[in-house]
XYZ file of C-alpha atoms in Angstrom:
165
model
C 0.000 0.000 0.000
C 1.441 3.363 -0.939
C 1.514 6.369 1.345
C -1.086 8.194 -0.758
C -3.537 5.294 -0.409
C -2.955 5.243 3.349
C -3.578 9.000 3.554
C -6.790 8.719 1.503
C -7.923 5.840 3.707
C -7.093 7.808 6.871
C -9.037 10.847 5.640
C -11.999 8.638 4.703
C -11.806 6.853 8.058
C -11.769 10.141 9.974
C -14.702 11.493 7.929
C -16.757 8.334 8.539
C -15.964 8.341 12.245
C -16.720 12.051 12.593
C -20.254 11.182 11.479
C -20.703 8.418 14.063
C -18.732 9.794 17.039
C -18.625 13.057 18.962
C -14.944 13.413 18.083
C -12.625 11.513 15.780
C -10.551 10.150 18.698
C -13.441 7.912 19.754
C -12.974 5.966 16.522
C -9.180 6.170 16.424
C -7.519 2.821 17.094
C -4.183 4.449 17.950
C -5.720 6.712 20.583
C -7.958 4.044 22.109
C -5.303 1.318 22.280
C -2.927 3.722 24.025
C -5.635 4.908 26.425
C -6.535 1.287 27.231
C -2.857 0.470 27.723
C -2.462 3.287 30.253
C -5.606 2.191 32.120
C -4.513 -1.455 32.204
C -1.046 -0.400 33.345
C -2.572 1.365 36.369
C -4.522 -1.791 37.286
C -1.438 -3.970 36.837
C 0.789 -1.644 38.865
C -1.609 -1.990 41.818
C -1.322 -5.786 41.676
C 2.485 -5.812 41.494
C 3.143 -2.957 43.921
C 3.382 -5.247 46.996
C 6.126 -7.196 45.181
C 7.981 -3.988 44.288
C 7.928 -5.042 40.632
C 6.694 -3.308 37.531
C 4.247 -5.298 35.388
C 6.885 -5.445 32.628
C 9.486 -6.868 35.026
C 6.931 -9.404 36.266
C 6.200 -10.483 32.678
C 9.904 -10.987 32.036
C 10.283 -12.966 35.273
C 7.422 -15.297 34.329
C 9.092 -16.036 30.991
C 12.411 -16.718 32.728
C 10.674 -19.008 35.245
C 9.169 -20.979 32.341
C 12.429 -21.092 30.362
C 15.507 -20.919 32.599
C 18.568 -20.099 30.501
C 16.539 -18.094 27.987
C 18.517 -15.701 25.803
C 17.947 -11.938 25.873
C 17.215 -12.121 22.135
C 14.405 -14.619 22.732
C 13.017 -12.470 25.570
C 13.126 -9.479 23.233
C 11.010 -11.320 20.648
C 8.521 -12.695 23.178
C 7.988 -9.360 24.935
C 8.150 -7.290 21.746
C 10.806 -5.072 23.326
C 14.146 -3.833 22.030
C 17.309 -5.640 23.133
C 18.440 -2.516 25.026
C 15.180 -2.508 27.015
C 15.655 -6.190 27.860
C 19.205 -5.391 29.027
C 17.903 -2.622 31.309
C 15.199 -4.905 32.733
C 17.661 -7.739 33.359
C 20.143 -5.297 34.930
C 17.431 -4.074 37.299
C 16.286 -7.581 38.225
C 19.916 -8.664 38.721
C 20.410 -5.773 41.158
C 17.387 -7.069 43.072
C 19.060 -10.510 42.986
C 16.031 -12.046 41.253
C 17.861 -13.051 38.058
C 21.324 -14.103 37.045
C 22.972 -13.663 33.662
C 25.512 -16.222 32.515
C 27.682 -15.187 29.576
C 29.398 -17.700 27.309
C 31.324 -15.984 24.542
C 28.901 -13.705 22.722
C 25.770 -15.342 24.082
C 24.178 -14.892 27.456
C 21.498 -16.815 29.276
C 19.081 -15.538 31.898
C 17.914 -17.691 34.813
C 16.104 -17.059 38.084
C 18.103 -16.987 41.306
C 17.022 -18.727 44.487
C 15.561 -15.424 45.686
C 13.784 -15.048 42.341
C 12.280 -18.514 42.640
C 11.054 -17.708 46.162
C 8.672 -15.095 44.740
C 7.578 -17.144 41.701
C 4.236 -18.048 43.282
C 3.562 -14.464 44.348
C 4.385 -13.121 40.869
C 2.114 -15.705 39.229
C -0.668 -14.941 41.720
C -0.402 -11.176 41.139
C -0.594 -11.769 37.377
C -3.596 -14.071 37.863
C -5.342 -11.477 40.061
C -4.724 -8.816 37.414
C -6.168 -11.016 34.659
C -9.172 -11.956 36.800
C -9.782 -8.279 37.533
C -9.923 -7.196 33.899
C -11.867 -10.352 32.957
C -14.402 -9.418 35.621
C -14.630 -5.859 34.303
C -14.823 -6.744 30.597
C -16.206 -10.260 30.699
C -13.918 -13.212 30.057
C -15.060 -13.742 26.461
C -14.744 -10.049 25.605
C -11.302 -9.817 27.212
C -10.031 -12.855 25.272
C -11.565 -11.605 22.026
C -10.103 -8.121 22.520
C -6.675 -9.547 23.332
C -6.697 -11.759 20.229
C -7.923 -8.886 18.026
C -5.140 -6.614 19.278
C -2.555 -9.391 18.812
C -3.739 -9.961 15.234
C -3.798 -6.235 14.435
C -0.325 -5.773 15.901
C 1.033 -8.640 13.791
C -0.481 -7.236 10.588
C 0.733 -3.700 11.239
C 4.200 -4.943 12.277
C 4.463 -7.048 9.118
C 3.418 -4.055 7.004
C 5.868 -1.796 8.806
C 8.716 -4.316 8.411
C 8.048 -4.595 4.674
C 8.026 -0.815 4.212
C 11.111 0.156 6.229
């Protein structure tokens, strides 16, 4: 799709949504996904606050618990984060003595420490409580459907973006 087609589509989309919404932001996927993300982040932060973990750090920990020895590159792909962000997260969790990084030549592997494993149940429970909370608010079916729709949209837009870089 060329830029001109995208612009025409965007103008058409805004015009259509201006007719059906009080303002164009109500029909803007970009705005609404970001607003939802901020709202969900607030809910998640409340669940992880007692553990003194950010939701992003908790997500990384859960992946490391499931795959001890995982590479930063694999974590980067799974979490859809840049390698430098993964490095910062691992550095922070290493300082808290929750993770250890073992380097062999150019590759490194991330594993939980004993202290990290001690909080595994609490991290999983906080994540479960967070999911139950938004499932309760949205309805389980709606939450799953919304999650899958966002995942699918993200994949399509990422693929398009990768092809046009």
